Coordinates of C-alpha atoms in Angstrom, one line a residue:
M23 CA -58.0 16.2 -38.2
N24 CA -55.4 19.1 -38.5
K25 CA -57.3 21.1 -35.8
T26 CA -56.8 18.3 -33.2
K27 CA -53.0 17.9 -34.2
A28 CA -52.7 21.5 -33.7
K29 CA -54.3 21.4 -30.0
M30 CA -52.0 18.6 -29.3
T31 CA -49.0 20.7 -30.4
L32 CA -50.0 23.6 -28.2
M33 CA -50.7 21.6 -25.3
A34 CA -47.2 19.8 -25.6
R35 CA -45.5 23.5 -26.0
A36 CA -47.4 24.6 -22.9
L37 CA -46.4 21.5 -20.7
A38 CA -43.0 22.2 -21.7
L39 CA -43.2 25.6 -20.9
M40 CA -44.8 24.7 -17.4
L41 CA -41.6 22.4 -16.8
L42 CA -39.4 25.0 -17.5
V43 CA -40.9 27.4 -15.3
L44 CA -41.3 24.9 -12.0
L45 CA -38.0 23.5 -12.9
P46 CA -35.9 26.3 -11.3
M47 CA -38.4 26.4 -8.6
T48 CA -38.1 22.7 -7.6
G49 CA -34.5 22.7 -7.5
G50 CA -33.8 24.2 -4.5
A51 CA -36.6 22.4 -2.4
Q52 CA -35.1 20.3 0.6
R53 CA -34.3 16.6 0.2
V54 CA -36.6 14.4 2.4
L55 CA -34.5 11.4 3.6
T56 CA -36.1 8.3 5.3
L57 CA -34.0 5.9 7.2
D58 CA -34.1 3.5 4.5
S59 CA -32.4 6.0 2.1
C60 CA -29.9 7.0 4.5
R61 CA -28.7 3.8 5.1
A62 CA -28.9 2.7 1.5
M63 CA -26.5 6.3 0.4
A64 CA -24.4 5.2 3.6
L65 CA -23.6 1.7 2.6
R66 CA -23.1 2.9 -0.9
N67 CA -20.6 5.6 -0.1
N68 CA -19.0 4.4 3.0
K69 CA -15.0 4.0 2.3
Q70 CA -14.4 1.3 4.8
I71 CA -17.2 -1.0 3.1
G72 CA -15.6 -0.3 -0.3
V73 CA -12.2 -1.6 0.9
A74 CA -13.8 -4.3 2.2
R75 CA -15.4 -5.1 -1.0
V76 CA -12.3 -5.0 -2.7
K77 CA -10.6 -7.2 -0.1
Q78 CA -13.3 -9.7 -0.4
E79 CA -12.2 -9.7 -4.2
V80 CA -8.6 -10.1 -3.7
N81 CA -9.2 -12.9 -1.1
A82 CA -11.7 -14.6 -4.0
N83 CA -9.0 -14.3 -6.7
L84 CA -6.5 -15.6 -4.1
R85 CA -9.1 -18.8 -3.5
K86 CA -9.0 -19.5 -7.6
S87 CA -5.2 -19.1 -7.3
A88 CA -5.0 -21.9 -4.6
R89 CA -7.4 -24.2 -6.5
T90 CA -4.5 -24.2 -9.3
Q91 CA -2.0 -26.0 -7.3
Y92 CA -3.7 -29.4 -8.0
L93 CA -3.5 -29.1 -11.5
P94 CA -0.2 -29.8 -14.0
R95 CA 2.5 -26.8 -14.5
V96 CA 4.0 -26.4 -18.0
N97 CA 7.0 -24.5 -18.3
A98 CA 9.4 -23.7 -21.6
L99 CA 13.3 -23.5 -21.0
G100 CA 15.6 -22.4 -23.4
G101 CA 18.9 -21.2 -23.6
Y102 CA 22.0 -20.3 -25.6
L103 CA 26.2 -20.8 -24.3
W104 CA 29.3 -19.7 -26.1
M105 CA 32.2 -21.5 -24.9
N106 CA 35.6 -20.2 -26.2
K107 CA 36.8 -23.9 -26.4
E108 CA 35.0 -26.9 -27.4
I109 CA 34.7 -30.2 -25.6
S110 CA 37.1 -33.0 -26.7
I111 CA 36.7 -36.5 -26.4
L112 CA 40.1 -37.1 -27.8
N113 CA 43.2 -35.8 -26.2
D114 CA 46.4 -34.0 -28.2
D115 CA 48.5 -37.3 -28.4
Q116 CA 45.3 -39.4 -29.8
K117 CA 44.5 -36.7 -32.6
S118 CA 48.3 -36.6 -33.5
T119 CA 48.5 -40.5 -33.6
L120 CA 45.2 -40.7 -35.8
N121 CA 46.3 -38.1 -38.0
N122 CA 49.6 -39.5 -38.9
M123 CA 48.5 -43.3 -39.0
G124 CA 49.2 -44.1 -42.4
T125 CA 52.9 -42.4 -42.4
N126 CA 53.7 -44.0 -38.7
L127 CA 52.4 -47.4 -40.5
A128 CA 54.7 -46.9 -43.6
T129 CA 57.9 -46.0 -41.7
G130 CA 57.1 -49.1 -39.6
L131 CA 56.6 -51.5 -42.5
Q132 CA 59.7 -50.1 -44.3
N133 CA 61.8 -50.6 -41.3
A134 CA 60.4 -54.2 -41.2
L135 CA 60.8 -54.9 -44.7
S136 CA 64.4 -53.1 -45.5
P137 CA 66.4 -56.3 -45.0
L138 CA 64.2 -57.9 -47.6
T139 CA 64.0 -54.9 -49.9
S140 CA 67.7 -54.3 -49.9
A141 CA 68.6 -56.9 -52.5
L142 CA 65.9 -55.7 -55.0
P143 CA 66.7 -53.8 -57.8
A144 CA 66.6 -49.6 -57.3
T145 CA 63.5 -49.5 -59.3
T146 CA 61.5 -52.0 -57.8
Q147 CA 62.3 -50.1 -54.4
A148 CA 61.6 -46.9 -55.8
K149 CA 58.3 -48.3 -57.0
M150 CA 57.5 -49.8 -53.5
A151 CA 58.6 -46.5 -51.8
Q152 CA 55.9 -44.2 -53.7
D153 CA 53.2 -46.9 -53.3
M154 CA 53.8 -47.0 -49.5
A155 CA 53.5 -43.4 -49.4
Q156 CA 50.3 -43.3 -51.5
L157 CA 49.3 -46.2 -48.8
A158 CA 50.4 -43.6 -46.0
G159 CA 48.7 -40.6 -47.0
T160 CA 45.1 -42.6 -47.9
I161 CA 45.6 -44.2 -44.3
N162 CA 46.4 -40.5 -42.8
Q163 CA 43.0 -39.4 -44.5
I164 CA 41.2 -42.4 -43.1
G165 CA 42.7 -41.3 -39.3
A166 CA 42.0 -37.6 -40.1
G167 CA 38.5 -38.4 -40.6
V168 CA 38.2 -40.3 -37.3
V169 CA 39.4 -37.2 -35.4
D170 CA 37.0 -35.1 -37.4
A171 CA 34.4 -37.3 -36.6
F172 CA 35.1 -37.1 -32.8
R173 CA 34.9 -33.3 -32.7
T174 CA 32.4 -32.3 -30.8
D175 CA 32.2 -28.5 -31.7
T176 CA 30.3 -27.2 -28.8
R177 CA 31.5 -23.6 -28.8
H178 CA 27.8 -22.6 -29.4
T179 CA 25.0 -24.8 -27.7
V180 CA 21.6 -23.9 -28.0
A181 CA 19.2 -26.0 -26.0
G182 CA 15.3 -26.0 -24.9
S183 CA 12.4 -27.9 -23.3
V184 CA 9.2 -28.1 -22.1
V185 CA 8.6 -29.4 -18.7
V186 CA 5.0 -30.7 -17.2
T187 CA 5.3 -30.9 -13.2
Q188 CA 2.0 -32.7 -11.7
P189 CA 2.0 -33.0 -7.9
V190 CA 0.9 -36.3 -6.7
Y191 CA 1.3 -36.4 -3.3
M192 CA 2.8 -33.2 -1.1
G193 CA 1.6 -34.3 2.3
G194 CA -1.7 -32.3 2.7
A195 CA -0.1 -29.1 2.0
I196 CA -2.0 -28.4 -1.1
V197 CA -5.3 -29.3 0.8
A198 CA -4.4 -27.3 3.9
A199 CA -3.5 -24.4 1.7
N200 CA -6.9 -24.7 -0.1
K201 CA -8.4 -24.6 2.8
I202 CA -6.7 -21.7 4.1
A203 CA -7.8 -19.6 0.9
D204 CA -11.4 -20.8 1.8
I205 CA -11.4 -19.5 5.6
N206 CA -9.8 -16.5 4.2
E207 CA -12.7 -15.4 1.8
E208 CA -15.1 -16.1 4.4
M209 CA -13.1 -14.0 6.7
A210 CA -13.4 -11.4 4.0
E211 CA -17.1 -11.7 3.9
N212 CA -17.8 -11.7 7.7
S213 CA -15.7 -8.5 7.8
L214 CA -17.5 -6.6 5.0
E215 CA -20.9 -7.6 7.2
M216 CA -19.2 -6.4 10.1
K217 CA -18.3 -3.2 8.6
R218 CA -21.8 -3.3 7.1
Q219 CA -23.6 -3.5 10.1
H220 CA -21.5 -1.0 12.0
T221 CA -22.1 1.7 9.3
L222 CA -25.9 0.9 9.7
Y223 CA -25.8 1.2 13.3
N224 CA -24.0 4.4 13.2
I225 CA -26.5 5.7 10.4
D226 CA -29.4 4.7 12.6
L227 CA -27.8 6.8 15.7
A228 CA -27.3 9.9 13.5
Y229 CA -30.9 9.9 11.7
W230 CA -32.6 9.2 14.8
Q231 CA -30.8 11.9 16.8
V232 CA -31.8 14.2 14.0
V233 CA -35.1 12.9 14.4
S234 CA -35.5 13.7 18.2
L235 CA -34.0 17.3 17.6
R236 CA -36.8 18.1 15.0
Y237 CA -39.3 16.9 17.6
K238 CA -37.5 19.0 20.2
E239 CA -37.2 22.0 17.7
K240 CA -41.2 21.7 17.1
L241 CA -41.6 21.5 20.6
A242 CA -39.6 24.5 21.4
E243 CA -41.5 26.2 19.0
S244 CA -45.1 25.2 20.6
Y245 CA -43.4 26.0 24.3
V246 CA -42.3 29.8 22.6
E247 CA -46.1 30.3 21.4
L248 CA -47.3 29.5 24.5
V249 CA -44.9 31.7 26.6
R250 CA -45.5 34.7 24.2
K251 CA -49.2 33.5 24.5
L252 CA -49.0 34.3 28.6
K253 CA -47.0 37.6 28.0
G254 CA -49.9 39.0 25.7
D255 CA -52.4 37.9 28.3
V256 CA -50.2 39.5 31.1
Q257 CA -49.6 42.5 28.9
R258 CA -53.2 43.0 29.0
M259 CA -53.3 42.4 32.7
I260 CA -50.9 45.2 33.2
D261 CA -53.0 47.6 30.8
L262 CA -56.0 46.9 33.0
G263 CA -54.3 47.3 36.3
L264 CA -54.6 43.7 37.6
A265 CA -50.7 42.9 37.0
T266 CA -47.9 44.9 37.7
K267 CA -44.8 45.3 35.6
G268 CA -42.5 43.2 37.3
D269 CA -44.8 40.2 36.5
G270 CA -44.6 41.5 32.6
L271 CA -40.9 41.5 33.1
T272 CA -40.8 37.8 34.7
V273 CA -42.8 36.5 32.0
S274 CA -40.3 38.3 29.6
V275 CA -37.3 36.8 30.9
R276 CA -39.1 33.3 30.4
V277 CA -39.8 34.1 26.8
N278 CA -36.4 35.0 26.5
E279 CA -35.3 31.6 27.8
A280 CA -37.6 29.7 25.7
E281 CA -36.4 31.5 22.8
M282 CA -32.6 30.9 23.7
A283 CA -33.5 27.3 23.8
L284 CA -35.1 27.1 20.6
M285 CA -31.7 28.7 19.0
Q286 CA -30.1 26.1 20.9
V287 CA -32.2 23.5 19.8
S288 CA -31.8 24.7 16.4
D289 CA -28.1 25.0 16.3
G290 CA -28.0 21.3 17.5
L291 CA -30.4 20.2 14.6
A292 CA -28.0 21.8 12.3
L293 CA -24.9 20.0 13.3
A294 CA -26.8 16.9 13.6
K295 CA -28.0 17.2 9.9
M296 CA -24.5 17.8 9.0
L297 CA -23.2 15.0 10.4
L298 CA -26.0 12.9 8.9
C299 CA -25.0 14.1 5.5
Q300 CA -21.4 13.0 6.1
L301 CA -22.3 9.8 6.8
C302 CA -24.9 9.6 3.6
G303 CA -22.3 10.6 1.4
L304 CA -24.1 14.2 1.0
P305 CA -22.4 17.6 0.7
E306 CA -22.6 18.8 4.7
D307 CA -24.3 22.0 3.9
E308 CA -26.9 20.7 1.8
E309 CA -30.4 21.1 2.9
I310 CA -32.1 18.3 4.1
E311 CA -35.4 17.1 6.2
V312 CA -35.8 14.0 7.7
S313 CA -39.3 11.9 7.6
L314 CA -41.1 12.1 11.0
T315 CA -42.1 8.6 11.4
P316 CA -45.0 7.5 13.8
D317 CA -44.2 7.4 17.4
P318 CA -42.8 3.8 18.4
S319 CA -45.0 1.8 20.3
P320 CA -43.8 -0.2 23.6
N321 CA -44.8 -3.2 22.5
G322 CA -44.0 -2.8 19.0
E323 CA -41.7 -4.9 16.5
G324 CA -38.6 -5.9 17.4
S325 CA -39.2 -5.1 21.2
E326 CA -38.5 -8.5 22.6
Y327 CA -35.3 -10.6 21.5
S328 CA -34.3 -14.2 22.5
I329 CA -30.9 -14.5 24.2
G330 CA -29.9 -17.8 24.0
G331 CA -26.9 -18.6 21.0
D332 CA -28.6 -15.9 18.8
F333 CA -25.4 -13.8 19.2
E334 CA -23.5 -16.6 17.5
A335 CA -24.3 -14.5 14.0
R336 CA -22.1 -11.6 15.2
P337 CA -19.4 -11.3 12.2
E338 CA -16.7 -10.8 15.1
L339 CA -17.2 -14.2 16.2
K340 CA -17.5 -15.4 13.1
M341 CA -14.0 -14.0 12.0
L342 CA -12.5 -15.3 15.1
Q343 CA -13.6 -18.8 14.6
N344 CA -12.2 -18.2 11.1
T345 CA -8.9 -17.0 13.0
V346 CA -9.0 -20.6 14.8
D347 CA -9.5 -22.5 11.6
I348 CA -6.7 -20.7 9.9
T349 CA -4.0 -21.6 12.6
K350 CA -5.2 -25.3 12.5
Q351 CA -4.7 -25.4 8.4
T352 CA -1.3 -23.7 9.2
T353 CA -0.5 -26.4 11.5
N354 CA -1.2 -28.8 8.6
V355 CA 1.0 -27.2 6.2
L356 CA 3.7 -27.4 9.0
K357 CA 3.1 -31.2 9.1
A358 CA 3.1 -31.9 5.5
T359 CA 7.0 -30.5 5.6
N360 CA 7.8 -33.5 7.5
L361 CA 6.1 -35.9 5.2
P362 CA 7.4 -37.3 1.7
Q363 CA 6.3 -35.5 -1.6
V364 CA 6.2 -37.0 -4.8
V365 CA 5.8 -35.0 -8.2
L366 CA 5.3 -36.7 -11.6
T367 CA 7.5 -35.0 -14.3
G368 CA 7.6 -35.1 -18.1
G369 CA 8.6 -33.0 -21.0
Y370 CA 10.8 -32.8 -24.3
I371 CA 14.0 -31.8 -24.8
V372 CA 15.9 -30.5 -27.7
S373 CA 19.7 -29.3 -28.3
N374 CA 22.0 -28.2 -31.0
P375 CA 24.6 -29.9 -31.3
N376 CA 23.1 -33.4 -29.9
N377 CA 24.6 -36.7 -29.1
F378 CA 21.7 -38.9 -29.8
N379 CA 23.3 -40.1 -33.0
G380 CA 26.9 -39.4 -32.2
F381 CA 27.4 -35.6 -32.2
E382 CA 25.8 -33.9 -35.1
K383 CA 25.5 -30.4 -35.7
K384 CA 21.7 -29.9 -35.8
Y385 CA 18.6 -29.7 -33.5
A386 CA 17.1 -33.1 -32.1
G387 CA 15.2 -34.0 -29.0
V388 CA 13.9 -36.7 -26.8
W389 CA 10.7 -37.4 -24.8
N390 CA 11.1 -37.9 -20.9
L391 CA 9.3 -38.8 -18.0
G392 CA 10.3 -39.3 -14.3
V393 CA 8.8 -39.3 -10.9
M394 CA 10.8 -37.1 -7.9
V395 CA 10.6 -38.4 -4.3
R396 CA 11.9 -36.0 -1.6
V397 CA 11.8 -37.6 1.8
P398 CA 12.7 -35.3 4.7
I399 CA 15.2 -37.2 6.9
W400 CA 16.6 -34.7 9.7
N401 CA 16.2 -31.2 10.1
W402 CA 17.3 -30.7 13.7
G403 CA 13.7 -30.4 15.0
D404 CA 13.0 -27.4 12.9
V405 CA 9.5 -28.4 11.7
K406 CA 8.5 -29.8 15.1
Y407 CA 9.2 -26.4 17.1
K408 CA 7.4 -24.6 14.2
I409 CA 4.1 -27.1 14.8
R410 CA 4.3 -26.4 18.7
A411 CA 4.2 -22.6 17.7
S412 CA 1.1 -23.1 15.7
K413 CA -0.7 -25.1 18.0
G414 CA -0.1 -22.2 20.6
A415 CA -1.2 -19.4 18.2
T416 CA -4.6 -21.9 17.9
A417 CA -5.0 -22.0 21.7
M418 CA -4.6 -18.3 21.7
A419 CA -7.0 -17.7 19.1
N420 CA -9.4 -20.1 21.1
L421 CA -8.8 -18.3 24.3
E422 CA -9.7 -14.9 22.3
L423 CA -12.9 -16.7 21.0
D424 CA -14.4 -17.7 24.4
D425 CA -13.9 -14.6 25.9
A426 CA -15.5 -12.3 23.0
R427 CA -18.4 -14.9 23.4
E428 CA -18.5 -14.0 27.0
L429 CA -18.2 -10.5 26.6
I430 CA -20.6 -10.4 23.6
S431 CA -23.3 -12.5 25.7
L432 CA -23.1 -10.0 28.4
Q433 CA -23.7 -7.4 25.8
V434 CA -26.8 -8.9 24.6
R435 CA -28.4 -9.2 28.1
Q436 CA -27.7 -5.7 29.1
S437 CA -29.4 -4.5 25.6
N438 CA -32.1 -6.8 26.2
F439 CA -32.5 -4.9 29.5
K440 CA -32.3 -1.4 28.2
V441 CA -34.9 -2.5 25.4
K442 CA -37.3 -3.1 28.3
E443 CA -36.3 -0.1 30.5
A444 CA -36.8 2.1 27.5
Q445 CA -40.2 0.6 26.9
K446 CA -41.4 1.1 30.6
K447 CA -39.7 4.6 30.3
L448 CA -42.2 5.3 27.1
V449 CA -45.0 4.1 29.2
M450 CA -44.5 6.7 32.0
A451 CA -43.6 9.2 29.8
Q452 CA -47.0 8.8 27.8
S453 CA -48.7 9.0 31.0
N454 CA -46.8 12.0 32.2
V455 CA -47.7 13.7 28.8
A456 CA -51.3 12.9 29.6
N457 CA -50.9 14.5 33.0
A458 CA -49.3 17.8 32.1
D459 CA -51.7 18.2 29.3
E460 CA -54.8 17.9 31.6
N461 CA -52.6 20.1 34.1
L462 CA -51.8 22.9 31.6
R463 CA -55.5 22.8 30.5
M464 CA -56.8 23.2 34.1
A465 CA -54.5 26.0 34.6
N466 CA -55.2 27.8 31.6
L467 CA -59.0 27.6 32.6
A468 CA -58.1 28.8 36.1
F469 CA -55.8 31.6 34.7
K470 CA -58.5 32.8 32.4
E471 CA -61.4 32.6 35.3
G472 CA -59.0 34.7 37.8
T473 CA -58.5 32.1 40.3
A474 CA -54.9 31.3 39.8
S475 CA -52.0 33.8 39.1
Y476 CA -50.0 33.2 35.6
T477 CA -47.1 31.4 37.9
V478 CA -49.3 28.6 38.0
V479 CA -49.7 28.7 34.3
M480 CA -46.0 29.2 33.8
E481 CA -45.5 26.1 36.4
A482 CA -48.0 24.1 34.0
Q483 CA -46.0 25.2 30.9
T484 CA -42.7 24.2 32.3
A485 CA -43.8 20.8 33.3
W486 CA -45.7 20.2 30.3
Q487 CA -42.9 21.5 28.0
L488 CA -40.4 18.7 30.4
A489 CA -43.0 16.0 29.8
Q490 CA -43.2 16.5 25.9
S491 CA -39.1 16.4 26.2
Q492 CA -39.1 13.4 28.1
M493 CA -41.6 11.8 25.7
I494 CA -39.3 12.2 23.1
D495 CA -36.3 11.3 24.8
A496 CA -38.2 7.9 25.7
Q497 CA -39.6 7.5 21.9
I498 CA -36.0 7.9 20.5
G499 CA -34.9 5.8 23.3
V500 CA -36.9 2.6 22.6
R501 CA -35.7 3.0 18.4
L502 CA -32.0 3.4 19.9
S503 CA -32.2 0.4 22.3
Q504 CA -33.7 -1.7 19.5
V505 CA -30.9 -1.1 17.2
E506 CA -28.3 -1.6 19.7
L507 CA -29.8 -4.8 20.6
Q508 CA -30.0 -6.2 16.9
K509 CA -26.2 -5.3 16.7
A510 CA -25.3 -6.8 19.5
L511 CA -27.1 -9.8 18.2
G512 CA -25.4 -9.6 14.8
T513 CA -28.7 -9.4 13.0
L514 CA -28.9 -5.3 12.2
Q515 CA -30.1 -5.5 9.0

């Protein structure tokens, strides 16, 4: 048992050591990209798509905000007010009269009773005067109490309220605003889809450009090998005296031309890879390799598309339709301003001082419920002119939609024609390649047998290289025409 554990430990250590050795070796390997992986990276790293996603979230939140317009609003209000003077219900004369009410009354009684009291003894008159003075003081206190009771003491006022507002009928403005919010959210989704398809279209073009140049690089390498082999054969003929040095120079020029063409293709391939890396969000100097897929068939998937109304899936058309719908709802919002608006209100109001039980220096409140109605009467035609302008905007949006639909229909027909043309070119290119292969085989055979000169072989090699290049262009052309048609139809996935 212990021996088994020891062996397993040794194997684990050996495996870990192998991984440590192999890791640096695999770190510098080229990254092989497929079309699907390029698409995924481009969609993940494209900045414009990121902006469209954020805009979609913004419009989703605005749509949620519009939904809240149906619900009641609750607001709390509060305030404090200081005044250097208080509100007075009694004027100064009234205050003076009430404060001296007893004195005035006593004076009046004394004047009225003086003819009767003059005949009384002096002690009795003194006693009556004293009683009258006491009565006057008592009544003065009562008057002063009345004055004090009417004092408001509003120099320091504190008030607060909680108000609930519920829209009942707003002329359809809230419904139209919610529909506009829904349309804006849908437009953001269509904008995101448009940018997604545009990104896929650009990445497909860049990817197939790299594939095309990679095939042409391999073709150029094969062509260089062919002319170098011919150069070796001609050199042996020169050594045997069967050819001149001029013949060797002619073949050498052809070798140099082939090598220069290979260098140009390699440089173009490097630039195309840089563009592909940039679209994928990779470092531009990263070493990548594309997966060379099988050659497309002229009758392969996606070679035929029906025209009809399929292009209605184009996000551009959907966005223009969204614009038409928004202008219609904007007209409804403007119409609502000419209609009555009904709002239900309610709440609780508290203040200090309050006048619910006279003027009291304490907090007290009251519940309230009300209905507010706004009825537009006259605005000099302002809303009417705005409605006309909004309807004009709707008419323009409809015209732009019809124009775009016609242009896209033409684009779909042209793209469909290009697909069929590319398929025909591919069939012809396949036939030319077969003929060029046979021609090169026969030229090489005749050259070996001595019945044909090296120039015949060079011409056959040139024809073979041209046929192979046309074959690559036709194959990539089929792919690109299919992508272009899918984009025109709005079905690029």
